[in-house]
Coordinates of C-alpha atoms and ligand atoms in Angstrom, one line a residue:
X8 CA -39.8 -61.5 60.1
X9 CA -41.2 -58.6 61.9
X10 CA -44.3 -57.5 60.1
X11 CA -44.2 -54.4 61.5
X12 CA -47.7 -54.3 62.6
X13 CA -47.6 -54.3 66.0
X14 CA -50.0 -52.2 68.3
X15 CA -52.3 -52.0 64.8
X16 CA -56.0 -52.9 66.3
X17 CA -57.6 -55.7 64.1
X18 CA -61.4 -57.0 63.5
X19 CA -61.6 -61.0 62.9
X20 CA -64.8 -61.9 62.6
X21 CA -65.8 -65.7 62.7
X22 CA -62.6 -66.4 64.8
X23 CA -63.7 -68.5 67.9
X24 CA -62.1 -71.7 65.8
X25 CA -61.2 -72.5 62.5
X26 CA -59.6 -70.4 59.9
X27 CA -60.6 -67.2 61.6
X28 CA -58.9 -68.3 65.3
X29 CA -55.7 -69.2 62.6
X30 CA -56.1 -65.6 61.5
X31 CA -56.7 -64.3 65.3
X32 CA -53.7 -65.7 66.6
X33 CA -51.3 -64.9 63.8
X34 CA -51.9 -61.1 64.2
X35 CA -52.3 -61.6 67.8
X36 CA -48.5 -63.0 67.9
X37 CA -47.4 -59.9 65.8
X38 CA -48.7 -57.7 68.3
X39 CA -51.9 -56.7 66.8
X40 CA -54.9 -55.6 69.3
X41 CA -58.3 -57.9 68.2
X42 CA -61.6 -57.7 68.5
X43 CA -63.0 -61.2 67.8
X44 CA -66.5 -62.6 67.1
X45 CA -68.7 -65.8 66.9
X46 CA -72.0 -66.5 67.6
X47 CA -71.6 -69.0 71.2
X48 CA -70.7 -66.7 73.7
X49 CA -68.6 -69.3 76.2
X50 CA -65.9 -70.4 73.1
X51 CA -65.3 -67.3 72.1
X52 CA -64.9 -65.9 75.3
X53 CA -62.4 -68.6 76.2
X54 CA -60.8 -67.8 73.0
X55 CA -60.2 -64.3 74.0
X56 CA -58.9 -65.1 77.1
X57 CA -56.4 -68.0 75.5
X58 CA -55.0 -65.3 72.8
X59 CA -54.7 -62.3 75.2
X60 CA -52.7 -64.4 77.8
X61 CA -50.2 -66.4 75.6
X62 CA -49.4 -63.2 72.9
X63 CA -50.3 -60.3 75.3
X64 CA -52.3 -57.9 73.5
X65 CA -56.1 -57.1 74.5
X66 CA -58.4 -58.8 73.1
X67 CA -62.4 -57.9 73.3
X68 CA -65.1 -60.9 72.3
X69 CA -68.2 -60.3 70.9
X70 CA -71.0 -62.6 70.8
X71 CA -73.3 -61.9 67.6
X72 CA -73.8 -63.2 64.1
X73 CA -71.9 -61.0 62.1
X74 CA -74.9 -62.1 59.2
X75 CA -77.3 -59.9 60.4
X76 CA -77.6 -56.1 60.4
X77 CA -78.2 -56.3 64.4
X78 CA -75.0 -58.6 65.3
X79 CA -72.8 -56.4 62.5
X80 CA -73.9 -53.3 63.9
X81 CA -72.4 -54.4 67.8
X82 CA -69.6 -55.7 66.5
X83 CA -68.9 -52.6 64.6
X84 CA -69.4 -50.5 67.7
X85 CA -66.9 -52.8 69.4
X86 CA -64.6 -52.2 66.9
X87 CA -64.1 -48.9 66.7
X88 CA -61.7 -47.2 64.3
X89 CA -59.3 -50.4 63.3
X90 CA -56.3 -50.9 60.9
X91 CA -57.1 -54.3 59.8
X92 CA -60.5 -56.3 59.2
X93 CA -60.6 -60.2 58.3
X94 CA -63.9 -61.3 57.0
X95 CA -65.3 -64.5 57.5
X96 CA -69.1 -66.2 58.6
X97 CA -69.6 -69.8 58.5
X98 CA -70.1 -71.5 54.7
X99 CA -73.4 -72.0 52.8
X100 CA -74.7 -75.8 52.9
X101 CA -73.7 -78.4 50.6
X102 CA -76.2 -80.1 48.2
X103 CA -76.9 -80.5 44.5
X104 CA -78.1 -77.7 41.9
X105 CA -81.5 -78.9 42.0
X106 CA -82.0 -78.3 45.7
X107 CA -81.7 -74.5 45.8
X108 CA -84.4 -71.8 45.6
X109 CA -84.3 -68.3 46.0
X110 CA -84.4 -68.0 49.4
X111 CA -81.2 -70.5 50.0
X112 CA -79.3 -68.1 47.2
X113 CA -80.2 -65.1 49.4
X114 CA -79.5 -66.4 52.6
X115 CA -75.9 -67.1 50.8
X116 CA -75.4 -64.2 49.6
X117 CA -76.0 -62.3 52.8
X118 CA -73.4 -64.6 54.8
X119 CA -70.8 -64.4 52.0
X120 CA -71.1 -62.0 49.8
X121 CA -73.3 -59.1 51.5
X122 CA -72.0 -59.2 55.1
X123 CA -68.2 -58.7 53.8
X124 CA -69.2 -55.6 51.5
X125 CA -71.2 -54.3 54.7
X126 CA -67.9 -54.5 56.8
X127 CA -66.0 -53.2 54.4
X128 CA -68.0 -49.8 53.4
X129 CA -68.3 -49.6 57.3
X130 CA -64.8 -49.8 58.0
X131 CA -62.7 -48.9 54.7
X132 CA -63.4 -44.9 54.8
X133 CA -61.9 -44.8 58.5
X134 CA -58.7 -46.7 57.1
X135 CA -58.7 -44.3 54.0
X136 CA -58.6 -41.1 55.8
X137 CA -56.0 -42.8 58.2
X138 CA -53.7 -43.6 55.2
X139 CA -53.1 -47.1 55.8
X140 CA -55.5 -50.3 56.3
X141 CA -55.5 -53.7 55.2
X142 CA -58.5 -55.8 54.6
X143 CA -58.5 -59.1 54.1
X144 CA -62.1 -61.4 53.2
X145 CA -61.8 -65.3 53.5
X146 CA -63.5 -66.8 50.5
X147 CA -62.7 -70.5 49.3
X148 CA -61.0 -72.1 46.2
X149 CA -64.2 -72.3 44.7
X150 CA -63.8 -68.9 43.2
X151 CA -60.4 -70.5 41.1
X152 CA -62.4 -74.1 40.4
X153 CA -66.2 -74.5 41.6
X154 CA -67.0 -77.5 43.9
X155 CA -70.5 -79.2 42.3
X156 CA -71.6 -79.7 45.8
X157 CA -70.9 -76.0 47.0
X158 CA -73.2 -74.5 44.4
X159 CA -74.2 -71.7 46.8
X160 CA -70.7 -70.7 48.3
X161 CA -69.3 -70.7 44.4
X162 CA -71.9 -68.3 43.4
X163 CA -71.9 -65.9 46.7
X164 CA -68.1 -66.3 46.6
X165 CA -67.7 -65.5 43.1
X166 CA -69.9 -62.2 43.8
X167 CA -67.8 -61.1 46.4
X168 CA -64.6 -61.6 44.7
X169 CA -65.8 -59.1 41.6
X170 CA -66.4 -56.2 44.1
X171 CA -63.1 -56.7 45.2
X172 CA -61.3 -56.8 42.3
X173 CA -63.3 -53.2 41.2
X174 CA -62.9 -51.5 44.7
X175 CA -59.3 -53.1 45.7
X176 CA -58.5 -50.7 42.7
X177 CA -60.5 -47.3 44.3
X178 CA -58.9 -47.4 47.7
X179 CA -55.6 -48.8 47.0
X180 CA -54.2 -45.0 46.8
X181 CA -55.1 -44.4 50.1
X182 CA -52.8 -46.8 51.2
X183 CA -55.5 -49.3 51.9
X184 CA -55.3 -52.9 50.5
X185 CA -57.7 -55.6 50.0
X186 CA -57.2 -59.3 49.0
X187 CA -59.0 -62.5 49.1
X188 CA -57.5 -65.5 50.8
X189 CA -58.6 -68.8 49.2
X190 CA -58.9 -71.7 51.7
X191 CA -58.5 -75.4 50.0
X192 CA -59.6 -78.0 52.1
X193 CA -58.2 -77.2 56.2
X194 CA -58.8 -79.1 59.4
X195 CA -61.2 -77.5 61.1
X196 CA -65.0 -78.1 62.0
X197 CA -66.3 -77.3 58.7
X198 CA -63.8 -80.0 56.8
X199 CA -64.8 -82.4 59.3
X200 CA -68.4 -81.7 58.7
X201 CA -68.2 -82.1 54.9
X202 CA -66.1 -85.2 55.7
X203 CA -69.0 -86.6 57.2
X204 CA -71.3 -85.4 54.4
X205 CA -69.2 -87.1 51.8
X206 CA -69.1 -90.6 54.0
X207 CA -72.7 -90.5 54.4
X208 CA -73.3 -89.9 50.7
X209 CA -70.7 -92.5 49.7
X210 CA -71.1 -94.9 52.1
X211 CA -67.9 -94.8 53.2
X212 CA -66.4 -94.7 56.9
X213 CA -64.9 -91.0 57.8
X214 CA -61.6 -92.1 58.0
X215 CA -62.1 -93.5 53.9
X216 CA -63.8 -90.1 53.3
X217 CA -60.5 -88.2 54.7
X218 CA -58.0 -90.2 53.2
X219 CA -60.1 -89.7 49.3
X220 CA -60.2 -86.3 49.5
X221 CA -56.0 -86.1 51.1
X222 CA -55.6 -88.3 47.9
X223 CA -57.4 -85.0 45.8
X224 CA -54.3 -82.7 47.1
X225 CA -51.0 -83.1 46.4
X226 CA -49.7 -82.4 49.4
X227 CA -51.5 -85.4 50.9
X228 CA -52.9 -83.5 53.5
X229 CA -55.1 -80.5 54.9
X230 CA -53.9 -77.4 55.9
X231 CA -54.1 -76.3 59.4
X232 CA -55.7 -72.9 60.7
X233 CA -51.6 -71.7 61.5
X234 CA -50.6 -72.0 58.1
X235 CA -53.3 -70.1 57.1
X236 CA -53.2 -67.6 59.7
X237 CA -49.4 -67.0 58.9
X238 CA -50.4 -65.8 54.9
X239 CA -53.3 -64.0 56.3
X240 CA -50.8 -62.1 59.0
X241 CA -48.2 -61.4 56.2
X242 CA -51.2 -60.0 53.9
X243 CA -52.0 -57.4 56.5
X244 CA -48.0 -56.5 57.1
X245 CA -46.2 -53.5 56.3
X246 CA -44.5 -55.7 53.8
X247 CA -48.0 -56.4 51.8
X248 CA -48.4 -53.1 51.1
X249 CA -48.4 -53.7 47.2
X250 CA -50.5 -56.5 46.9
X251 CA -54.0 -55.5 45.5
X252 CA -57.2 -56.9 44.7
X253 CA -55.7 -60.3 44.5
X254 CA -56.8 -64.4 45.2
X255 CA -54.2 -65.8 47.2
X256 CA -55.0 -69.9 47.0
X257 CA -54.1 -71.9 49.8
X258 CA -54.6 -75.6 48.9
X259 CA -51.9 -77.9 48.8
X260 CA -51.8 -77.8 45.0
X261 CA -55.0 -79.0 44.8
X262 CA -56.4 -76.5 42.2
X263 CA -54.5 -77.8 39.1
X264 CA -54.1 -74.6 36.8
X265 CA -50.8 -73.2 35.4
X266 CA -52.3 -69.5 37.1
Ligands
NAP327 P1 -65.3 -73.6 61.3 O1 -64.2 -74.4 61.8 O2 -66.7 -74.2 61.4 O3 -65.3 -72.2 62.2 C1 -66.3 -71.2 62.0 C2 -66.1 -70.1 62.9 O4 -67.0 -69.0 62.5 C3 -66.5 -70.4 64.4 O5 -65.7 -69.6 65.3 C4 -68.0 -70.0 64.4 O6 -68.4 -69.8 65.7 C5 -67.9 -68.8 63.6 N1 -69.1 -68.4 62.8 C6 -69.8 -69.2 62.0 N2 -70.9 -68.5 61.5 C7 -70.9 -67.3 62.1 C8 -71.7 -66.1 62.0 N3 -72.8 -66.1 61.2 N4 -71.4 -65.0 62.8 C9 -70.3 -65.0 63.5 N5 -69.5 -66.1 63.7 C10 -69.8 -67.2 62.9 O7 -65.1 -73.1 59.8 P2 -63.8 -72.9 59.0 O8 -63.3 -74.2 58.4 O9 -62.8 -72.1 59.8 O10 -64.3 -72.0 57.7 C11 -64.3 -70.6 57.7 C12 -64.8 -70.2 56.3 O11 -63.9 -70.7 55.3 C13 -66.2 -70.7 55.9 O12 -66.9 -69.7 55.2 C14 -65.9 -71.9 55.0 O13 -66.9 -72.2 54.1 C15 -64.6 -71.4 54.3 N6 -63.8 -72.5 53.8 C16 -63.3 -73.5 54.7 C17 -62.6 -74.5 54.1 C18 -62.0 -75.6 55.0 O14 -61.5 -76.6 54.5 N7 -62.0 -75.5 56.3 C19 -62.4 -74.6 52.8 C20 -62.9 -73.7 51.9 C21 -63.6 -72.6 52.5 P3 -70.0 -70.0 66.1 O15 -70.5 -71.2 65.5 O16 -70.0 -69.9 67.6 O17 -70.6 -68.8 65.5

């Protein structure tokens, strides 16, 4: 399917690895100019030179942490006047209710709630007065179902998710859409890390850890970065267009809800 996007110029922020290099190289293959970000300079250069060579689009890297004002504010130079913007920072820590205090609440809530709305009033106006944007944050399924150990991420998630819903609705006659895309459990770095968390916790070897939580999805499996990519490339398409303010879940079936 052509998704009729390309020369569009796109902002991916996270996207070294992971989800956001899934994201990265979908829009890359549909001809969509990126500006990409992480913090570690050397990955995310090599990244940029990987996706500009095998889909031929340019490709500019810039190392900051989109988190804070500083790193947000060079990447937002960087990026210029774009069509598309895919949020994304690395998740809050795992732990138990009882551990958190204000200041771990904050901190999540800058990284996953905050920095998105920052990016958005940033780059939204631009799209508006250009008559055509997508925008497309990365949250987590624990906005549909919470995950007891991810106590901060379902609360700074779960923030996020209510500003969209109100200002998908505002800017959606401008031609501009924003969604959510819900990532269920994907193999990448963080799913490995919380792999190990759970083995450690449980006693278990990583491989048992793996195989428990497959057992959680009916699927039987994680998703990969180029499935995820692929929905987030179609959500920015010409053919997305009338998609607003929704929670697109991608999890193997793992949330069990009739909605
Ligand atoms: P990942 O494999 O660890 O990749 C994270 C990427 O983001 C890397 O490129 C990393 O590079 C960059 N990054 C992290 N913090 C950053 C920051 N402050 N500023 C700029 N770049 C930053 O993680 P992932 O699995 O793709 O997860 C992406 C998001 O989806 C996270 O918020 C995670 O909580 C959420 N999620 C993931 C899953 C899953 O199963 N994978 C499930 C639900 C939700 P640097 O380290 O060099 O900065």
């Amino acid at each position: 399917m052509d998704l009729g996007i390309a020369g569009k110029r796109a902002l991916v922020c996270a996207s070294s690895k992971g989800l956001g290099r899934g994201c990265a190289e979908a829009l890359a293959a549909a001809g969509v100019d990126l500006v990409i970000n992480a913090r570690s300079a050397e990955p995310l250069e090599e990244a940029a030179r990987s996706i500009a060579e095998v889909h031929g689009v340019n490709v500019i890297p810039v190392a900051a942490d989109i988190t804070t004002d500083e790193g947000r504010a060079r990447v937002l130079e960087a990026a210029g006047a774009v069509d598309i913007l895919v949020t994304n920072a690395g998740g809050p820590p795992p732990g138990m209710w009882t551990d958190w205090d204000e200041a771990d609440f904050l901190a999540a809530l800058k990284a996953n709630m905050l920095t998105p709305i920052a990016l958005m009033k940033a780059l939204v106006p631009g799209m508006m007065d250009r008559g055509w944007g997508r925008v497309v944050n990365i949250t987590s399924q624990s906005v549909k179902a919470p995950i007891g150990v991810l106590g901060l991420s379902n609360s700074a998630r779960a923030g996020l998710t209510g500003y969209v819903a109100g200002t998908s609705r505002q800017v959606a006659g401008k031609g501009v859409t924003i969604n959510n895309l819900l990532p269920g459990i994907h193999a990448t770095d963080r799913a490995i890390s919380l792999d190990g968390g759970v083995s450690r916790a449980q006693n278990i070897s990583i491989e048992e850890a793996k195989a428990n939580r497959c057992a959680t999805i009916p699927a039987g499996r994680y998703g990969t970065a180029q499935e995820f990519g692929a929905t987030c490339a179609f959500m920015c398409s010409v053919h997305a267009g009338f998609m607003v303010g929704q929670n697109i879940l991608l999890d193997g079936g793992a949330t069990n809800s009739t909605l």
